[in-house]
Amino acid sequence: MIELSLNFFLKLFYTLIASNLLLRFIKWIFNYINKINSVNQLKGMYMLPFLGNIHQLKTKHEFLMQIRDFSYKFKDEPMWRMWLGTMPNYIFHKGEYAEILFSSSKNTQKSVQYDFLHPWLGTGLLTSHGDKWSTRRRLITPTFHFEILNDFLSVMNEQALIMTEILSSLVKNKQEINIFERLKACALDVICESAMGQNVNAQNDQLSDYVRAVARMSELVTYRFFDPLEWSDFIYSRTQRGKDYKRCLKILHEFSTKVIMERDNDLDDVDLMSKKRVAFLDLLLKAKREDSSITFNDIREEVDTFMFEGHDTTAAAASWACQLIGSHPEVQKKLHQEVDLILGESNRPLTNDDLKELKYLDLVIKETLRLFPSVPYFGRVISEDCDVGGYKVLKGETAVIVAYMIHRDEKYYPDPEKFDPDRFLPENSKDRHPYAYIPFSAGRRNCIGQRFAQMEEKVLLASILRYFEIKSVKSIDELEPVGDLILHPNNGIPIELKLRC
Ligand code: HEM
């Protein structure tokens, strides 16, 4: 009798579970079909059920070209769509339609792809959202105050000098120069010194464990972004790359933790503002002393975020600028004239006033970031159903904002592939849509390091231009721009430099 009722209850239990699962599955299928019907109103690649467009996506250089080709193909559409498995992605390729993502306090949550950065950056400024993000943003904004940035100008000048000395010795030895590698090492030294007050000497010692781990980590995160087979933590941790990721993570976290602890021991509140040079880290440690809810882990998240966001981006932008300057002699001539007029024959460090005077260089940097925005696309979660250009955009799905294509909209940039710094003269840009140019993103989640980056780019480029003439060796197509986390050349940027007499 007991056995009979046990059997009965077990059967009932299994039936309930099975019918519950079946019901959920039916509901999911129903939602999925509805989603397909809604999203496929938009133009896009032919999709397969469940796979979406995953099987059609290209990698590396070809992926960016694929996005470019589809954006040109659908250029009269406000957006187009791409399915990653069963997840639709709305591709925003026009500034005026991306406005909905920038202009309000909604849609500020980053898309699911950013989760791959969590083990490294935690939920720091770049990856967090909601209250945590707004508290952090409020805390960190003062560290980018104008006066504090002035302090970092000397770091930039010092590192730029080291870079030009290395470049001079390479020129003397007639060695080929990969300017991307040189600028990356220089930008890493600048950000390490500014964010942590630590000199990692990347320019002279590119093989240090920390320097290698930063480079390898950015590479590994990118691989993971684009390979669905690496998305599951369980599987990833068992692969060779997953193990390498764990190894790098250990090096990076041990380094930043050690620096934070040492700096905290050294820090004396009374002394802070009289210190010769204050790092971002000092300001965060000071905030921690005033607000006990801030933990060392919170600080490490932010320091790691600065390290990640703060060097490859600037280095890539300055490298593309060198490539474009070196292939446009008329632009280079004007730049040399401007630099000579402002700096003369002196070797003195650049001042803030010099930076303000370098107006043509400013136009060149802006136009370079139009053609080669360091962050070529970024993602958001749609926070509520909305209408974009007559199409319904569904809550909870992903929006991908393609700055690379927004910057090639013929409506605002005729002959968009042409490098023409004059596009940014005030008279030529006054009627441009505010979201037609977004290299630093826009709205509440814009780049907090924008002014720092602009200062650094000017110092690095003016330092090269005052001593050297640049000649590009390859064309843009030969360089194969790759849109990973950062828009970088596939195999560096080889250039020839000639010392100016
Ligand atoms: C040319 C150089 C740079 C470019 C083009 C650039 C561009 C961007 C873009 C497009 C975003 C938004 C990313 C997204 O929504 O996923 C961003 C965010 C951010 N950037 Fe930059 N960046 C540059 C340099 C820097 C530097 C030097 C720092 C630090 C010193 C920095 C720190 C950050 C941080 C912390 C965020 C997250 C801000 C937030 O969500 O509140 N960036 N940057």
Coordinates of C-alpha atoms and ligand atoms in Angstrom, one line a residue:
M1 CA 0.0 0.0 0.0
I2 CA 2.8 2.4 1.0
E3 CA 4.8 1.4 -2.0
L4 CA 1.8 2.1 -4.2
S5 CA 1.2 5.6 -2.9
L6 CA 4.9 6.4 -3.1
N7 CA 4.9 5.4 -6.8
F8 CA 1.8 7.5 -7.3
F9 CA 3.3 10.6 -5.7
L10 CA 6.6 10.1 -7.6
K11 CA 4.7 9.9 -10.9
L12 CA 2.7 12.9 -10.0
F13 CA 5.8 14.8 -9.1
Y14 CA 7.6 13.9 -12.4
T15 CA 4.5 14.8 -14.3
L16 CA 4.2 18.2 -12.7
I17 CA 7.9 18.9 -13.3
A18 CA 7.6 17.8 -16.9
S19 CA 4.4 19.8 -17.5
N20 CA 5.9 22.8 -15.8
L21 CA 9.0 22.6 -18.1
L22 CA 6.8 22.0 -21.1
L23 CA 4.7 25.0 -20.2
R24 CA 7.8 27.2 -19.8
F25 CA 9.2 25.9 -23.1
I26 CA 5.9 26.7 -24.9
K27 CA 5.9 30.1 -23.3
W28 CA 9.5 30.7 -24.3
I29 CA 8.8 29.5 -27.9
F30 CA 5.8 31.8 -28.1
N31 CA 7.9 34.8 -26.9
Y32 CA 10.7 33.9 -29.3
I33 CA 8.2 33.8 -32.3
N34 CA 6.8 37.1 -31.2
K35 CA 10.3 38.6 -30.9
I36 CA 11.2 37.3 -34.4
N37 CA 8.0 38.9 -35.8
S38 CA 8.8 42.2 -34.2
V39 CA 12.6 42.4 -34.7
N40 CA 12.5 41.0 -38.3
Q41 CA 10.5 44.1 -39.4
L42 CA 13.9 45.6 -39.5
K43 CA 16.3 44.7 -42.3
G44 CA 19.2 42.5 -41.6
M45 CA 21.0 39.3 -42.6
Y46 CA 19.0 36.2 -43.4
M47 CA 18.7 34.4 -40.0
L48 CA 18.3 30.8 -39.0
P49 CA 16.1 29.8 -36.1
F50 CA 18.0 29.5 -32.8
L51 CA 21.4 30.1 -34.5
G52 CA 20.4 33.6 -35.7
N53 CA 23.4 35.0 -37.6
I54 CA 26.2 33.4 -35.5
H55 CA 27.2 31.1 -38.4
Q56 CA 27.6 34.1 -40.8
L57 CA 29.6 36.4 -38.6
K58 CA 33.2 37.0 -39.6
T59 CA 36.1 37.6 -37.3
K60 CA 38.9 40.1 -36.9
H61 CA 39.3 42.7 -39.6
E62 CA 36.5 41.1 -41.7
F63 CA 34.0 41.6 -38.9
L64 CA 34.3 45.4 -38.9
M65 CA 34.1 45.3 -42.7
Q66 CA 31.0 43.2 -42.5
I67 CA 29.3 45.7 -40.1
R68 CA 30.4 48.5 -42.5
D69 CA 29.1 46.8 -45.6
F70 CA 25.7 46.1 -44.0
S71 CA 25.4 49.6 -42.6
Y72 CA 26.1 51.0 -46.1
K73 CA 23.6 48.5 -47.6
F74 CA 20.9 49.6 -45.1
K75 CA 21.9 53.2 -45.2
D76 CA 18.4 54.5 -45.6
E77 CA 17.2 52.6 -42.5
P78 CA 17.2 54.0 -39.0
M79 CA 18.7 50.8 -37.7
W80 CA 19.3 47.2 -38.7
R81 CA 19.3 43.9 -36.8
M82 CA 21.6 41.1 -36.1
W83 CA 20.8 37.9 -34.2
L84 CA 23.3 36.4 -31.8
G85 CA 21.7 33.0 -31.4
T86 CA 18.2 33.8 -30.0
M87 CA 19.3 37.3 -28.8
P88 CA 18.4 40.2 -31.2
N89 CA 20.8 43.1 -31.5
Y90 CA 19.5 46.5 -32.7
I91 CA 22.4 48.0 -34.7
F92 CA 22.3 51.8 -34.4
H93 CA 24.3 53.4 -37.2
K94 CA 22.9 56.9 -37.3
G95 CA 23.4 59.6 -34.7
E96 CA 19.9 61.0 -34.8
Y97 CA 18.3 57.6 -34.0
A98 CA 20.9 56.8 -31.3
E99 CA 19.7 59.9 -29.5
I100 CA 17.1 57.8 -27.5
L101 CA 20.0 56.0 -25.9
F102 CA 21.9 59.1 -24.9
S103 CA 19.5 61.8 -24.1
S104 CA 17.7 60.4 -21.0
S105 CA 18.6 58.8 -17.7
K106 CA 17.2 55.5 -19.1
N107 CA 19.1 52.9 -21.2
T108 CA 22.3 53.3 -19.1
Q109 CA 22.9 49.6 -18.4
K110 CA 25.7 48.0 -20.4
S111 CA 24.9 44.9 -22.5
V112 CA 25.6 41.3 -21.5
Q113 CA 28.9 41.2 -23.3
Y114 CA 30.5 43.5 -20.7
D115 CA 30.0 40.7 -18.2
F116 CA 33.2 39.1 -19.5
L117 CA 35.1 42.0 -18.1
H118 CA 33.6 41.5 -14.6
P119 CA 36.3 39.1 -13.3
W120 CA 39.0 41.7 -14.1
L121 CA 37.2 45.0 -13.5
G122 CA 34.5 43.9 -11.1
T123 CA 31.6 46.3 -11.4
G124 CA 33.6 49.5 -11.6
L125 CA 32.6 52.6 -13.4
L126 CA 32.6 51.1 -16.9
T127 CA 30.6 48.0 -16.1
S128 CA 28.2 48.9 -13.3
H129 CA 24.8 50.5 -13.5
G130 CA 22.0 51.9 -11.4
D131 CA 22.8 53.3 -7.9
K132 CA 26.3 51.8 -7.8
W133 CA 27.3 53.5 -11.0
S134 CA 25.8 56.9 -10.0
T135 CA 27.5 56.8 -6.6
R136 CA 30.9 55.9 -8.2
R137 CA 30.5 58.5 -10.9
R138 CA 29.9 61.2 -8.3
L139 CA 32.9 60.0 -6.3
I140 CA 35.3 59.9 -9.2
T141 CA 34.2 63.0 -11.2
P142 CA 36.2 65.4 -9.0
T143 CA 39.4 63.4 -9.6
F144 CA 39.2 64.6 -13.2
H145 CA 39.0 68.2 -12.2
F146 CA 40.8 70.7 -14.4
E147 CA 43.4 71.5 -11.8
I148 CA 44.2 67.9 -11.0
L149 CA 44.6 67.2 -14.7
N150 CA 47.3 69.8 -14.8
D151 CA 49.3 67.7 -12.5
F152 CA 49.2 64.9 -15.0
L153 CA 50.6 67.1 -17.7
S154 CA 54.1 66.7 -16.3
V155 CA 53.7 62.8 -16.4
M156 CA 52.7 63.1 -20.0
N157 CA 55.6 65.3 -20.9
E158 CA 58.1 63.1 -19.1
Q159 CA 56.9 59.9 -20.8
A160 CA 56.7 61.7 -24.2
L161 CA 60.3 62.7 -23.8
I162 CA 61.3 59.0 -23.1
M163 CA 59.4 58.0 -26.2
T164 CA 61.0 60.5 -28.5
E165 CA 64.5 59.5 -27.2
I166 CA 63.7 55.8 -28.0
L167 CA 62.3 56.9 -31.4
S168 CA 65.6 58.8 -32.1
S169 CA 67.7 55.8 -31.3
L170 CA 65.5 53.6 -33.6
V171 CA 65.9 56.2 -36.4
K172 CA 69.7 56.3 -35.9
N173 CA 69.8 52.5 -36.2
K174 CA 67.5 52.6 -39.2
Q175 CA 65.1 50.2 -37.6
E176 CA 61.5 49.9 -38.7
I177 CA 59.1 51.6 -36.2
N178 CA 55.8 50.1 -35.2
I179 CA 54.4 53.3 -33.8
F180 CA 51.4 51.5 -32.3
E181 CA 53.6 49.4 -30.0
R182 CA 55.7 52.5 -29.0
L183 CA 52.6 54.6 -28.2
K184 CA 51.0 51.7 -26.3
A185 CA 54.0 51.4 -24.0
C186 CA 54.1 55.1 -23.5
A187 CA 50.4 55.4 -22.8
L188 CA 50.6 52.5 -20.3
D189 CA 53.4 54.3 -18.5
V190 CA 51.3 57.5 -18.4
I191 CA 48.3 55.8 -17.0
C192 CA 50.2 53.7 -14.4
E193 CA 51.9 56.8 -13.1
S194 CA 48.7 58.8 -13.1
A195 CA 46.3 56.2 -11.8
M196 CA 48.5 54.4 -9.3
G197 CA 51.5 56.7 -8.9
Q198 CA 53.6 53.7 -10.0
N199 CA 56.2 53.6 -12.7
V200 CA 56.1 50.2 -14.6
N201 CA 58.6 51.4 -17.1
A202 CA 56.8 49.7 -20.0
Q203 CA 58.7 51.8 -22.5
N204 CA 62.0 50.3 -21.6
D205 CA 60.9 47.0 -20.1
Q206 CA 58.1 45.7 -22.3
L207 CA 58.5 42.2 -20.9
S208 CA 57.4 42.9 -17.3
D209 CA 54.8 40.4 -16.0
Y210 CA 52.3 43.2 -15.4
V211 CA 52.7 44.8 -18.8
R212 CA 52.4 41.5 -20.6
A213 CA 49.3 40.5 -18.5
V214 CA 47.5 43.8 -19.4
A215 CA 48.1 43.2 -23.1
R216 CA 47.2 39.5 -23.0
M217 CA 44.1 40.1 -20.9
S218 CA 42.6 42.6 -23.4
E219 CA 43.3 40.0 -26.1
L220 CA 41.6 37.2 -24.2
V221 CA 38.5 39.2 -23.4
T222 CA 38.1 40.0 -27.1
Y223 CA 38.4 36.3 -28.1
R224 CA 35.7 35.5 -25.6
F225 CA 33.4 38.3 -26.8
F226 CA 33.3 36.8 -30.3
D227 CA 33.4 33.1 -29.6
P228 CA 30.1 31.7 -28.2
L229 CA 31.9 28.4 -27.4
E230 CA 33.8 30.4 -24.7
W231 CA 30.7 32.1 -23.2
S232 CA 30.0 29.5 -20.5
D233 CA 32.3 30.0 -17.4
F234 CA 32.2 26.3 -16.7
I235 CA 33.6 25.4 -20.2
Y236 CA 35.9 28.4 -20.4
S237 CA 37.7 27.7 -17.1
R238 CA 38.7 24.3 -18.6
T239 CA 40.1 25.6 -21.8
Q240 CA 43.7 26.7 -22.4
R241 CA 42.6 30.3 -22.9
G242 CA 40.5 30.1 -19.7
K243 CA 43.5 29.0 -17.8
D244 CA 45.6 31.8 -19.3
Y245 CA 42.9 34.3 -18.3
K246 CA 43.0 33.1 -14.7
R247 CA 46.8 33.4 -14.7
C248 CA 46.7 37.0 -16.0
L249 CA 43.9 37.9 -13.6
K250 CA 46.1 36.8 -10.7
I251 CA 49.0 38.9 -11.9
L252 CA 46.9 42.0 -12.5
H253 CA 45.0 41.8 -9.2
E254 CA 48.1 41.1 -7.1
F255 CA 49.8 44.0 -8.6
S256 CA 47.0 46.6 -8.1
T257 CA 46.3 45.3 -4.6
K258 CA 50.0 45.6 -3.6
V259 CA 50.1 49.1 -5.0
I260 CA 46.9 50.1 -3.2
M261 CA 48.1 48.8 0.1
E262 CA 51.5 50.4 -0.1
R263 CA 50.1 53.7 -1.2
D264 CA 47.5 53.6 1.7
N265 CA 50.3 53.0 4.2
D266 CA 52.2 55.9 2.8
L267 CA 49.3 58.2 2.7
D268 CA 49.0 60.9 5.3
D269 CA 45.9 63.1 4.9
V270 CA 47.7 66.2 6.1
D271 CA 50.4 65.5 3.5
L272 CA 48.1 64.6 0.5
M273 CA 47.6 67.9 -1.2
S274 CA 51.2 69.0 -0.5
K275 CA 52.5 65.8 -2.1
K276 CA 54.6 66.5 -5.2
R277 CA 52.3 64.5 -7.4
V278 CA 48.9 63.1 -6.6
A279 CA 47.6 59.9 -8.3
F280 CA 43.9 59.1 -8.9
L281 CA 44.5 56.4 -6.4
D282 CA 45.5 58.9 -3.6
L283 CA 42.2 60.7 -4.2
L284 CA 40.2 57.5 -3.9
L285 CA 42.1 56.5 -0.8
K286 CA 41.4 59.9 0.7
A287 CA 37.7 59.5 -0.1
K288 CA 37.8 56.1 1.6
R289 CA 39.0 57.7 4.8
E290 CA 36.1 60.1 4.7
D291 CA 33.5 57.5 3.8
S292 CA 33.9 54.1 5.5
S293 CA 31.5 52.4 3.2
I294 CA 34.1 52.5 0.4
T295 CA 36.2 49.3 0.5
F296 CA 39.7 48.4 -0.9
N297 CA 37.9 46.2 -3.3
D298 CA 35.9 49.2 -4.6
I299 CA 39.1 51.1 -5.1
R300 CA 40.8 48.2 -6.9
E301 CA 37.8 48.0 -9.3
E302 CA 38.3 51.6 -10.3
V303 CA 42.1 51.5 -10.6
D304 CA 41.8 48.4 -12.8
T305 CA 39.2 50.1 -14.9
F306 CA 41.4 53.1 -15.5
M307 CA 44.3 50.9 -16.4
F308 CA 42.1 49.1 -19.0
E309 CA 40.2 52.1 -20.4
G310 CA 43.0 54.5 -20.1
H311 CA 45.9 53.3 -22.3
D312 CA 44.9 51.3 -25.4
T313 CA 42.2 53.8 -26.3
T314 CA 44.6 56.8 -26.4
A315 CA 47.4 54.8 -28.0
A316 CA 45.2 53.6 -30.8
A317 CA 43.9 57.1 -31.5
A318 CA 47.4 58.6 -31.6
S319 CA 48.7 55.8 -33.8
W320 CA 45.9 56.2 -36.4
A321 CA 46.7 59.9 -36.3
C322 CA 50.4 59.2 -37.1
Q323 CA 49.3 57.0 -40.0
L324 CA 47.0 59.7 -41.4
I325 CA 49.5 62.5 -40.9
G326 CA 52.2 60.4 -42.5
S327 CA 50.1 59.9 -45.6
H328 CA 48.8 63.5 -46.0
P329 CA 51.9 65.7 -46.6
E330 CA 49.8 68.9 -46.8
V331 CA 48.3 68.2 -43.3
Q332 CA 51.8 67.4 -41.9
K333 CA 53.2 70.6 -43.3
K334 CA 50.5 72.7 -41.5
L335 CA 51.1 70.8 -38.3
H336 CA 54.9 71.3 -38.4
Q337 CA 54.3 75.1 -39.0
E338 CA 51.9 75.2 -36.0
V339 CA 54.2 73.3 -33.7
D340 CA 57.2 75.3 -34.7
L341 CA 55.4 78.6 -34.2
I342 CA 54.3 77.6 -30.7
L343 CA 57.3 75.7 -29.4
G344 CA 60.1 77.2 -31.5
E345 CA 63.4 75.4 -31.3
S346 CA 63.1 74.9 -27.6
N347 CA 63.0 71.5 -25.9
R348 CA 60.8 72.7 -23.1
P349 CA 57.9 70.7 -21.9
L350 CA 54.4 71.5 -23.3
T351 CA 52.3 73.8 -21.1
N352 CA 48.5 74.0 -20.9
D353 CA 48.6 77.2 -22.9
D354 CA 50.6 75.5 -25.7
L355 CA 47.9 72.8 -25.8
K356 CA 45.2 75.5 -26.2
E357 CA 47.2 77.1 -29.1
L358 CA 47.6 73.8 -31.0
K359 CA 44.3 74.4 -32.8
Y360 CA 45.1 72.6 -36.1
L361 CA 46.4 69.6 -34.2
D362 CA 43.0 69.6 -32.4
L363 CA 41.2 69.4 -35.7
V364 CA 43.5 66.5 -36.9
I365 CA 42.8 64.6 -33.6
K366 CA 39.1 65.1 -34.0
E367 CA 39.0 63.9 -37.6
T368 CA 41.2 60.9 -36.7
L369 CA 38.7 59.9 -34.0
R370 CA 35.9 60.3 -36.5
L371 CA 37.5 57.8 -38.9
F372 CA 39.0 55.6 -36.2
P373 CA 37.0 55.9 -33.0
S374 CA 39.0 53.9 -30.4
V375 CA 35.8 52.3 -29.1
P376 CA 34.1 51.4 -32.4
Y377 CA 30.9 50.1 -30.9
F378 CA 29.4 49.9 -27.5
G379 CA 26.3 48.1 -26.1
R380 CA 23.3 49.0 -23.9
V381 CA 20.3 47.1 -22.6
I382 CA 17.0 48.7 -23.7
S383 CA 15.2 49.7 -20.5
E384 CA 11.7 50.0 -21.9
D385 CA 9.9 49.4 -25.2
C386 CA 10.3 52.4 -27.4
D387 CA 9.8 53.6 -31.0
V388 CA 12.8 54.4 -33.1
G389 CA 12.1 55.7 -36.6
G390 CA 8.8 53.9 -36.8
Y391 CA 10.1 50.5 -35.5
K392 CA 9.4 49.0 -32.1
V393 CA 12.5 48.4 -30.0
L394 CA 11.9 45.8 -27.3
K395 CA 12.7 46.2 -23.6
G396 CA 15.5 43.9 -22.3
E397 CA 17.2 43.5 -25.7
T398 CA 20.6 44.8 -26.8
A399 CA 21.3 48.0 -28.6
V400 CA 24.7 48.2 -30.3
I401 CA 25.8 51.7 -31.1
V402 CA 28.3 51.7 -34.0
A403 CA 30.3 54.9 -33.6
Y404 CA 32.4 53.7 -36.6
M405 CA 29.4 54.0 -38.9
I406 CA 27.6 56.9 -37.2
H407 CA 30.8 58.8 -38.1
R408 CA 30.4 57.8 -41.7
D409 CA 26.9 59.1 -42.2
E410 CA 27.0 60.9 -45.6
K411 CA 24.4 63.3 -44.4
Y412 CA 26.9 64.9 -42.0
Y413 CA 30.2 63.8 -43.6
P414 CA 30.1 64.0 -47.4
D415 CA 32.8 61.7 -48.9
P416 CA 33.0 60.0 -45.5
E417 CA 36.2 58.0 -46.1
K418 CA 38.2 61.2 -46.9
F419 CA 40.5 62.5 -44.2
D420 CA 39.7 66.2 -43.9
P421 CA 40.4 67.9 -40.6
D422 CA 38.6 71.1 -41.8
R423 CA 35.3 69.3 -41.2
F424 CA 35.8 70.3 -37.6
L425 CA 36.3 74.0 -38.1
P426 CA 33.5 75.7 -36.1
E427 CA 31.8 77.0 -39.3
N428 CA 31.7 73.5 -40.8
S429 CA 30.4 71.7 -37.7
K430 CA 27.9 74.1 -36.2
D431 CA 24.9 72.5 -37.8
R432 CA 25.9 68.9 -37.2
H433 CA 23.6 66.7 -35.1
P434 CA 25.0 66.5 -31.5
Y435 CA 25.1 62.7 -31.7
A436 CA 26.7 62.5 -35.2
Y437 CA 30.1 62.6 -33.5
I438 CA 30.5 60.3 -30.4
P439 CA 34.1 59.0 -30.0
F440 CA 33.7 59.5 -26.3
S441 CA 30.1 58.2 -26.2
A442 CA 27.6 60.7 -25.0
G443 CA 25.0 61.4 -22.3
R444 CA 25.4 60.2 -18.7
R445 CA 27.7 57.3 -19.6
N446 CA 30.2 59.3 -21.6
C447 CA 33.9 58.9 -21.2
I448 CA 35.1 60.3 -17.8
G449 CA 38.6 60.4 -19.1
Q450 CA 37.9 62.5 -22.2
R451 CA 39.9 65.6 -21.2
F452 CA 42.8 63.5 -19.9
A453 CA 42.8 61.6 -23.2
Q454 CA 42.7 64.8 -25.3
M455 CA 45.6 66.3 -23.4
E456 CA 47.6 63.2 -23.7
E457 CA 47.1 62.8 -27.4
K458 CA 48.2 66.4 -28.0
V459 CA 51.3 66.0 -25.9
L460 CA 52.3 62.7 -27.6
L461 CA 51.6 63.9 -31.1
A462 CA 53.2 67.4 -30.7
S463 CA 56.3 65.7 -29.2
I464 CA 56.7 63.5 -32.2
L465 CA 56.0 66.3 -34.7
R466 CA 58.4 68.8 -33.1
Y467 CA 61.4 66.4 -33.8
F468 CA 60.3 64.2 -36.7
E469 CA 58.8 64.0 -40.1
I470 CA 56.4 61.0 -40.4
K471 CA 56.1 58.8 -43.5
S472 CA 53.5 56.1 -43.6
V473 CA 54.6 52.8 -45.0
K474 CA 51.3 51.1 -45.7
S475 CA 47.8 52.1 -46.8
I476 CA 44.8 51.9 -44.4
D477 CA 43.5 48.8 -46.2
E478 CA 46.8 47.1 -45.8
L479 CA 46.8 47.9 -42.1
E480 CA 43.4 46.0 -41.7
P481 CA 41.6 47.9 -38.9
V482 CA 40.2 45.4 -36.4
G483 CA 37.2 46.3 -34.3
D484 CA 37.9 44.3 -31.1
L485 CA 37.3 46.1 -27.8
I486 CA 39.5 48.7 -29.3
L487 CA 39.8 49.7 -33.0
H488 CA 43.4 48.7 -33.7
P489 CA 45.5 47.7 -36.7
N490 CA 45.8 44.0 -37.3
N491 CA 49.6 43.9 -37.2
G492 CA 50.7 47.3 -35.9
I493 CA 51.4 50.5 -37.8
P494 CA 54.8 50.6 -39.4
I495 CA 56.1 54.1 -40.1
E496 CA 59.4 55.8 -41.2
L497 CA 60.6 58.7 -39.2
K498 CA 63.1 61.3 -40.3
L499 CA 64.8 63.7 -37.8
R500 CA 63.9 67.3 -38.6
C501 CA 66.9 69.6 -38.7
Ligands
HEM1 C1 41.1 58.6 -27.0 C2 40.9 58.0 -25.8 C3 39.6 57.5 -25.3 C4 38.4 57.2 -26.0 C5 38.2 57.4 -27.5 C6 37.5 56.8 -25.0 C7 36.2 56.4 -25.3 C8 35.3 56.0 -24.4 C9 33.9 55.5 -24.7 C10 33.3 55.5 -26.1 C11 33.3 55.2 -23.5 C12 31.9 54.6 -23.4 C13 32.1 53.1 -23.4 C14 30.9 52.3 -23.3 O1 29.8 52.8 -23.1 O2 31.0 51.1 -23.3 C15 34.3 55.4 -22.4 C16 34.0 55.2 -21.1 C17 35.0 55.3 -20.1 N1 36.2 55.8 -20.3 FE1 37.1 56.4 -22.0 N2 38.1 56.8 -23.8 C18 39.4 57.2 -23.9 C19 40.3 57.4 -22.9 C20 40.0 57.2 -21.6 C21 41.0 57.5 -20.5 C22 42.4 58.0 -20.7 C23 40.4 57.1 -19.3 C24 40.9 57.2 -17.9 C25 41.9 57.9 -17.5 C26 39.1 56.6 -19.6 C27 38.2 56.2 -18.7 C28 36.9 55.8 -19.0 C29 35.9 55.3 -18.0 C30 36.2 55.1 -16.5 C31 34.7 55.0 -18.7 C32 33.4 54.6 -18.1 C33 32.6 55.8 -17.8 C34 31.2 55.5 -17.2 O3 30.5 54.6 -17.7 O4 30.7 56.3 -16.4 N3 38.9 56.7 -21.0 N4 35.4 55.9 -23.0

